[in-house]
PDB file of C-alpha atoms and ligand atoms in Angstrom:
ATOM      1  CA  MET A   1      -1.961  -0.576  -5.421  1.00 43.00           C
ATOM      2  CA  ALA A   2      -5.357  -1.784  -4.955  1.00 52.00           C
ATOM      3  CA  THR A   3      -7.060  -3.582  -2.159  1.00 65.00           C
ATOM      4  CA  PRO A   4      -6.126  -6.776  -1.917  1.00 88.00           C
ATOM      5  CA  ILE A   5     -10.346  -7.760  -0.996  1.00 96.00           C
ATOM      6  CA  THR A   6     -12.287  -8.215  -4.106  1.00 96.00           C
ATOM      7  CA  THR A   7     -14.963  -5.719  -4.911  1.00 97.00           C
ATOM      8  CA  TYR A   8     -18.240  -5.639  -7.374  1.00 97.00           C
ATOM      9  CA  GLY A   9     -17.560  -6.386 -11.072  1.00 96.00           C
ATOM     10  CA  ASN A  10     -14.645  -9.112 -10.087  1.00 96.00           C
ATOM     11  CA  PRO A  11     -15.796 -11.801 -11.857  1.00 96.00           C
ATOM     12  CA  VAL A  12     -14.773 -14.310  -8.805  1.00 97.00           C
ATOM     13  CA  LEU A  13     -17.479 -12.904  -6.703  1.00 98.00           C
ATOM     14  CA  ARG A  14     -19.650 -14.929  -9.051  1.00 97.00           C
ATOM     15  CA  GLU A  15     -18.135 -18.170  -8.527  1.00 97.00           C
ATOM     16  CA  LYS A  16     -19.309 -21.389  -6.904  1.00 97.00           C
ATOM     17  CA  ALA A  17     -17.276 -22.515  -3.936  1.00 98.00           C
ATOM     18  CA  LYS A  18     -15.299 -25.864  -4.186  1.00 98.00           C
ATOM     19  CA  PRO A  19     -15.622 -28.084  -1.124  1.00 98.00           C
ATOM     20  CA  VAL A  20     -12.519 -28.721   0.176  1.00 98.00           C
ATOM     21  CA  ALA A  21     -11.013 -32.403   0.273  1.00 98.00           C
ATOM     22  CA  GLU A  22      -9.432 -31.967   3.729  1.00 97.00           C
ATOM     23  CA  VAL A  23      -8.489 -28.831   5.996  1.00 98.00           C
ATOM     24  CA  THR A  24      -4.611 -28.697   5.264  1.00 98.00           C
ATOM     25  CA  ASP A  25      -2.001 -26.285   7.287  1.00 98.00           C
ATOM     26  CA  GLU A  26      -2.227 -24.480   3.718  1.00 98.00           C
ATOM     27  CA  LEU A  27      -5.879 -24.120   4.467  1.00 98.00           C
ATOM     28  CA  ARG A  28      -5.149 -23.362   7.656  1.00 98.00           C
ATOM     29  CA  THR A  29      -2.702 -20.847   6.681  1.00 97.00           C
ATOM     30  CA  LEU A  30      -5.109 -19.372   3.929  1.00 97.00           C
ATOM     31  CA  ALA A  31      -7.690 -18.714   6.650  1.00 98.00           C
ATOM     32  CA  ASP A  32      -5.024 -16.557   9.003  1.00 97.00           C
ATOM     33  CA  ARG A  33      -4.633 -14.819   5.669  1.00 96.00           C
ATOM     34  CA  MET A  34      -7.770 -14.129   5.524  1.00 97.00           C
ATOM     35  CA  PHE A  35      -8.391 -12.940   8.952  1.00 97.00           C
ATOM     36  CA  GLY A  36      -5.505 -10.506   8.876  1.00 96.00           C
ATOM     37  CA  LEU A  37      -6.934  -8.908   5.571  1.00 96.00           C
ATOM     38  CA  MET A  38     -11.010  -8.875   7.701  1.00 96.00           C
ATOM     39  CA  TYR A  39      -9.124  -6.808  10.873  1.00 96.00           C
ATOM     40  CA  SER A  40      -7.528  -4.441   8.072  1.00 95.00           C
ATOM     41  CA  ALA A  41     -11.056  -4.204   7.166  1.00 94.00           C
ATOM     42  CA  GLU A  42     -12.541  -3.752  10.241  1.00 94.00           C
ATOM     43  CA  GLY A  43     -15.038  -6.531   8.698  1.00 95.00           C
ATOM     44  CA  ILE A  44     -16.669  -9.345  10.987  1.00 96.00           C
ATOM     45  CA  GLY A  45     -16.675 -11.742   7.866  1.00 98.00           C
ATOM     46  CA  LEU A  46     -14.901 -12.693   4.759  1.00 98.00           C
ATOM     47  CA  ALA A  47     -15.121 -15.454   2.368  1.00 98.00           C
ATOM     48  CA  ALA A  48     -12.567 -16.733   0.478  1.00 98.00           C
ATOM     49  CA  GLU A  49     -13.671 -15.043  -3.308  1.00 98.00           C
ATOM     50  CA  GLN A  50     -13.462 -11.932  -1.403  1.00 98.00           C
ATOM     51  CA  ILE A  51      -9.363 -12.479  -1.900  1.00 97.00           C
ATOM     52  CA  GLY A  52      -9.855 -14.174  -5.088  1.00 96.00           C
ATOM     53  CA  ARG A  53      -9.981 -17.797  -4.225  1.00 97.00           C
ATOM     54  CA  THR A  54     -12.515 -20.255  -4.750  1.00 97.00           C
ATOM     55  CA  GLU A  55     -11.948 -22.301  -1.633  1.00 98.00           C
ATOM     56  CA  ALA A  56     -15.211 -23.558   0.385  1.00 98.00           C
ATOM     57  CA  LEU A  57     -13.713 -21.166   3.741  1.00 98.00           C
ATOM     58  CA  PHE A  58     -15.115 -18.265   5.187  1.00 98.00           C
ATOM     59  CA  VAL A  59     -14.117 -16.403   8.241  1.00 98.00           C
ATOM     60  CA  LEU A  60     -16.029 -14.905  11.221  1.00 98.00           C
ATOM     61  CA  ASP A  61     -15.445 -12.921  14.080  1.00 97.00           C
ATOM     62  CA  VAL A  62     -18.504 -11.452  15.587  1.00 95.00           C
ATOM     63  CA  PRO A  63     -17.440  -9.424  18.700  1.00 92.00           C
ATOM     64  CA  ALA A  64     -19.096 -10.587  21.830  1.00 88.00           C
ATOM     65  CA  ARG A  65     -20.657  -6.683  22.305  1.00 88.00           C
ATOM     66  CA  ALA A  66     -22.893  -7.891  18.983  1.00 88.00           C
ATOM     67  CA  ASP A  67     -23.664 -11.167  20.583  1.00 89.00           C
ATOM     68  CA  GLN A  68     -26.236 -10.195  23.331  1.00 90.00           C
ATOM     69  CA  ASP A  69     -29.627  -9.998  23.820  1.00 88.00           C
ATOM     70  CA  LYS A  70     -31.383  -7.026  25.653  1.00 88.00           C
ATOM     71  CA  GLN A  71     -30.421  -8.358  29.019  1.00 91.00           C
ATOM     72  CA  GLY A  72     -26.739  -8.730  28.290  1.00 89.00           C
ATOM     73  CA  GLN A  73     -26.598 -12.211  28.221  1.00 91.00           C
ATOM     74  CA  PRO A  74     -24.598 -13.712  25.614  1.00 92.00           C
ATOM     75  CA  LEU A  75     -26.854 -14.910  22.244  1.00 93.00           C
ATOM     76  CA  ASN A  76     -24.872 -18.110  21.834  1.00 94.00           C
ATOM     77  CA  PRO A  77     -22.832 -18.876  24.426  1.00 91.00           C
ATOM     78  CA  GLY A  78     -21.202 -22.379  23.370  1.00 88.00           C
ATOM     79  CA  VAL A  79     -19.729 -20.487  20.449  1.00 92.00           C
ATOM     80  CA  THR A  80     -15.990 -19.704  20.334  1.00 92.00           C
ATOM     81  CA  MET A  81     -14.510 -16.982  18.247  1.00 95.00           C
ATOM     82  CA  PRO A  82     -12.838 -16.056  15.760  1.00 97.00           C
ATOM     83  CA  MET A  83     -13.819 -19.341  13.961  1.00 97.00           C
ATOM     84  CA  ALA A  84     -12.541 -20.534  10.159  1.00 98.00           C
ATOM     85  CA  VAL A  85     -15.351 -22.199   8.569  1.00 98.00           C
ATOM     86  CA  PHE A  86     -15.002 -24.896   5.816  1.00 98.00           C
ATOM     87  CA  ASN A  87     -16.781 -26.671   3.502  1.00 98.00           C
ATOM     88  CA  PRO A  88     -19.976 -25.030   5.142  1.00 98.00           C
ATOM     89  CA  GLU A  89     -23.709 -25.868   4.668  1.00 98.00           C
ATOM     90  CA  ILE A  90     -26.640 -24.533   6.382  1.00 98.00           C
ATOM     91  CA  ILE A  91     -28.824 -27.272   7.267  1.00 98.00           C
ATOM     92  CA  GLY A  92     -31.611 -25.644   9.181  1.00 98.00           C
ATOM     93  CA  ALA A  93     -33.364 -22.372   9.391  1.00 98.00           C
ATOM     94  CA  SER A  94     -36.108 -20.632  11.371  1.00 98.00           C
ATOM     95  CA  LYS A  95     -39.339 -20.077   9.971  1.00 98.00           C
ATOM     96  CA  GLU A  96     -38.766 -16.241  12.001  1.00 98.00           C
ATOM     97  CA  THR A  97     -36.847 -13.526   9.859  1.00 98.00           C
ATOM     98  CA  ASP A  98     -36.290 -10.389  10.504  1.00 96.00           C
ATOM     99  CA  VAL A  99     -34.262  -7.490   9.354  1.00 97.00           C
ATOM    100  CA  MET A 100     -31.203  -5.517   9.376  1.00 95.00           C
ATOM    101  CA  GLU A 101     -28.729  -3.512   7.394  1.00 95.00           C
ATOM    102  CA  GLU A 102     -25.957  -5.118   6.198  1.00 96.00           C
ATOM    103  CA  GLY A 103     -22.586  -3.773   4.878  1.00 96.00           C
ATOM    104  CA  CYS A 104     -19.828  -5.940   2.839  1.00 97.00           C
ATOM    105  CA  LEU A 105     -16.162  -5.181   2.237  1.00 97.00           C
ATOM    106  CA  SER A 106     -16.534  -6.026  -1.835  1.00 97.00           C
ATOM    107  CA  PHE A 107     -19.524  -3.003  -1.682  1.00 97.00           C
ATOM    108  CA  PRO A 108     -17.416  -0.594   0.558  1.00 95.00           C
ATOM    109  CA  GLU A 109     -19.620   2.044   1.774  1.00 94.00           C
ATOM    110  CA  ILE A 110     -23.195   0.344   1.093  1.00 96.00           C
ATOM    111  CA  LEU A 111     -25.670  -1.073   3.422  1.00 96.00           C
ATOM    112  CA  VAL A 112     -28.716  -2.969   2.676  1.00 96.00           C
ATOM    113  CA  SER A 113     -31.586  -3.749   4.358  1.00 96.00           C
ATOM    114  CA  VAL A 114     -31.750  -8.074   4.445  1.00 97.00           C
ATOM    115  CA  THR A 115     -34.725  -9.964   5.397  1.00 97.00           C
ATOM    116  CA  ARG A 116     -32.970 -13.172   7.020  1.00 98.00           C
ATOM    117  CA  PRO A 117     -34.044 -16.335   9.134  1.00 98.00           C
ATOM    118  CA  LYS A 118     -33.488 -14.850  12.611  1.00 97.00           C
ATOM    119  CA  GLU A 119     -31.883 -18.257  13.553  1.00 98.00           C
ATOM    120  CA  VAL A 120     -29.726 -20.822  11.339  1.00 98.00           C
ATOM    121  CA  VAL A 121     -28.044 -24.748  11.863  1.00 98.00           C
ATOM    122  CA  LEU A 122     -24.794 -24.484  10.008  1.00 98.00           C
ATOM    123  CA  ARG A 123     -22.689 -28.205   9.505  1.00 98.00           C
ATOM    124  CA  TYR A 124     -18.856 -27.253   8.401  1.00 98.00           C
ATOM    125  CA  LEU A 125     -15.580 -28.170   9.264  1.00 98.00           C
ATOM    126  CA  ASP A 126     -13.658 -26.337  11.751  1.00 98.00           C
ATOM    127  CA  ARG A 127      -9.788 -25.240  11.698  1.00 97.00           C
ATOM    128  CA  ASN A 128      -8.731 -28.778  12.328  1.00 97.00           C
ATOM    129  CA  GLY A 129     -10.836 -30.743   9.973  1.00 98.00           C
ATOM    130  CA  GLU A 130     -13.390 -31.959  12.635  1.00 98.00           C
ATOM    131  CA  GLU A 131     -17.449 -31.788  11.925  1.00 98.00           C
ATOM    132  CA  GLN A 132     -19.338 -29.439  13.967  1.00 97.00           C
ATOM    133  CA  THR A 133     -22.699 -29.072  13.752  1.00 97.00           C
ATOM    134  CA  LEU A 134     -23.947 -25.110  15.082  1.00 96.00           C
ATOM    135  CA  ASN A 135     -27.331 -23.492  16.177  1.00 97.00           C
ATOM    136  CA  ALA A 136     -26.381 -19.924  15.645  1.00 97.00           C
ATOM    137  CA  LYS A 137     -29.057 -16.839  16.138  1.00 96.00           C
ATOM    138  CA  GLY A 138     -28.696 -12.814  16.241  1.00 95.00           C
ATOM    139  CA  LEU A 139     -25.665 -10.898  14.205  1.00 95.00           C
ATOM    140  CA  LEU A 140     -24.184 -14.780  13.928  1.00 97.00           C
ATOM    141  CA  ALA A 141     -26.538 -15.964  11.725  1.00 97.00           C
ATOM    142  CA  ARG A 142     -26.943 -13.024   9.876  1.00 97.00           C
ATOM    143  CA  ALA A 143     -23.432 -13.421   8.921  1.00 98.00           C
ATOM    144  CA  ILE A 144     -23.211 -16.677   8.424  1.00 98.00           C
ATOM    145  CA  GLN A 145     -25.632 -16.304   5.941  1.00 98.00           C
ATOM    146  CA  HIS A 146     -24.069 -13.622   4.417  1.00 98.00           C
ATOM    147  CA  GLU A 147     -20.817 -15.339   4.118  1.00 98.00           C
ATOM    148  CA  ASN A 148     -22.424 -18.949   2.841  1.00 98.00           C
ATOM    149  CA  ASP A 149     -23.920 -16.327   0.547  1.00 98.00           C
ATOM    150  CA  HIS A 150     -21.124 -15.768  -1.063  1.00 98.00           C
ATOM    151  CA  LEU A 151     -19.561 -18.905  -1.395  1.00 98.00           C
ATOM    152  CA  ASN A 152     -22.883 -19.711  -3.724  1.00 98.00           C
ATOM    153  CA  GLY A 153     -21.583 -16.621  -5.610  1.00 98.00           C
ATOM    154  CA  VAL A 154     -24.653 -14.401  -4.282  1.00 98.00           C
ATOM    155  CA  LEU A 155     -23.607 -10.929  -3.785  1.00 98.00           C
ATOM    156  CA  LEU A 156     -25.424  -7.887  -1.802  1.00 97.00           C
ATOM    157  CA  VAL A 157     -26.382  -6.145  -5.170  1.00 97.00           C
ATOM    158  CA  ASP A 158     -28.696  -9.406  -5.226  1.00 97.00           C
ATOM    159  CA  LYS A 159     -30.536  -8.070  -1.912  1.00 97.00           C
ATOM    160  CA  MET A 160     -31.496  -5.094  -3.504  1.00 96.00           C
ATOM    161  CA  ASN A 161     -34.360  -3.677  -3.702  1.00 95.00           C
ATOM    162  CA  VAL A 162     -34.572  -1.557  -6.692  1.00 95.00           C
ATOM    163  CA  GLY A 163     -35.089   1.498  -4.625  1.00 95.00           C
ATOM    164  CA  GLU A 164     -31.942   0.498  -3.347  1.00 94.00           C
ATOM    165  CA  LYS A 165     -30.263  -0.239  -6.952  1.00 94.00           C
ATOM    166  CA  MET A 166     -30.973   3.409  -7.945  1.00 95.00           C
ATOM    167  CA  LEU A 167     -29.778   4.590  -5.266  1.00 95.00           C
ATOM    168  CA  ASN A 168     -26.414   3.397  -5.512  1.00 96.00           C
ATOM    169  CA  PHE A 169     -26.492   3.150  -8.946  1.00 95.00           C
ATOM    170  CA  ARG A 170     -22.979   5.499  -8.976  1.00 96.00           C
ATOM    171  CA  LYS A 171     -21.208   3.460  -6.216  1.00 96.00           C
ATOM    172  CA  LEU A 172     -21.981   0.378  -8.089  1.00 97.00           C
ATOM    173  CA  GLY A 173     -20.524   1.544 -11.495  1.00 96.00           C
ATOM    174  CA  ARG A 174     -18.011   3.233 -10.082  1.00 96.00           C
ATOM    175  CA  LEU A 175     -16.613  -0.265  -8.374  1.00 96.00           C
ATOM    176  CA  VAL A 176     -17.301  -2.276 -11.803  1.00 96.00           C
ATOM    177  CA  ARG A 177     -15.225   0.638 -13.441  1.00 96.00           C
ATOM    178  CA  GLN A 178     -12.947   0.282 -11.547  1.00 93.00           C
ATOM    179  CA  ASN A 179     -12.932  -3.585 -11.526  1.00 93.00           C
ATOM    180  CA  LYS A 180     -12.814  -2.919 -15.721  1.00 89.00           C
ATOM    181  CA  GLN A 181      -9.201  -0.987 -15.583  1.00 84.00           C
ATOM    182  CA  ASP A 182      -7.555  -3.841 -13.028  1.00 77.00           C
ATOM    183  CA  ALA A 183      -8.137  -6.805 -15.426  1.00 70.00           C
TER     184      ALA A 183
HETATM  185 NI1  LIG B   1     -19.812  -9.533   2.112  1.00 61.76          NI
END
């Protein structure tokens, strides 16, 4: 059986997510199911479209050991993981950027160097439906931007330069073919 996580070539990944009217028990259950799938796949983030849904929802669990500065201090001390994020909006971003290799559960075995703002401000609804504003740095800032891209139908393949597209040509082609067979 195919994995329940949607991969490149599945049209749902190109959809724009719809904001939720309120955070209901059904949506909390959906988030919990996403956490389960994310942990089984050893990911740190998962967007609803990656399980074939179009709610504006992603889940994140950035490990504490990856959320540290060079001195070993937490980069985002006020933030508690894991997080379910509904109706996210990035309302601010630093001018300063950095480059990191990113993977994605919808692009197995592919890594892409992506330039992004180092810090972002995120407004969202938490799992209790409370509005929150969060200043994020480091891997958390990056994961938020990656998952937020998913909800806008923007994928890792869109971040590839020509060399990366050539390098991953076969893998991308295989994913698209698999999705055609499954359809
Ligand atoms: Ni992804």
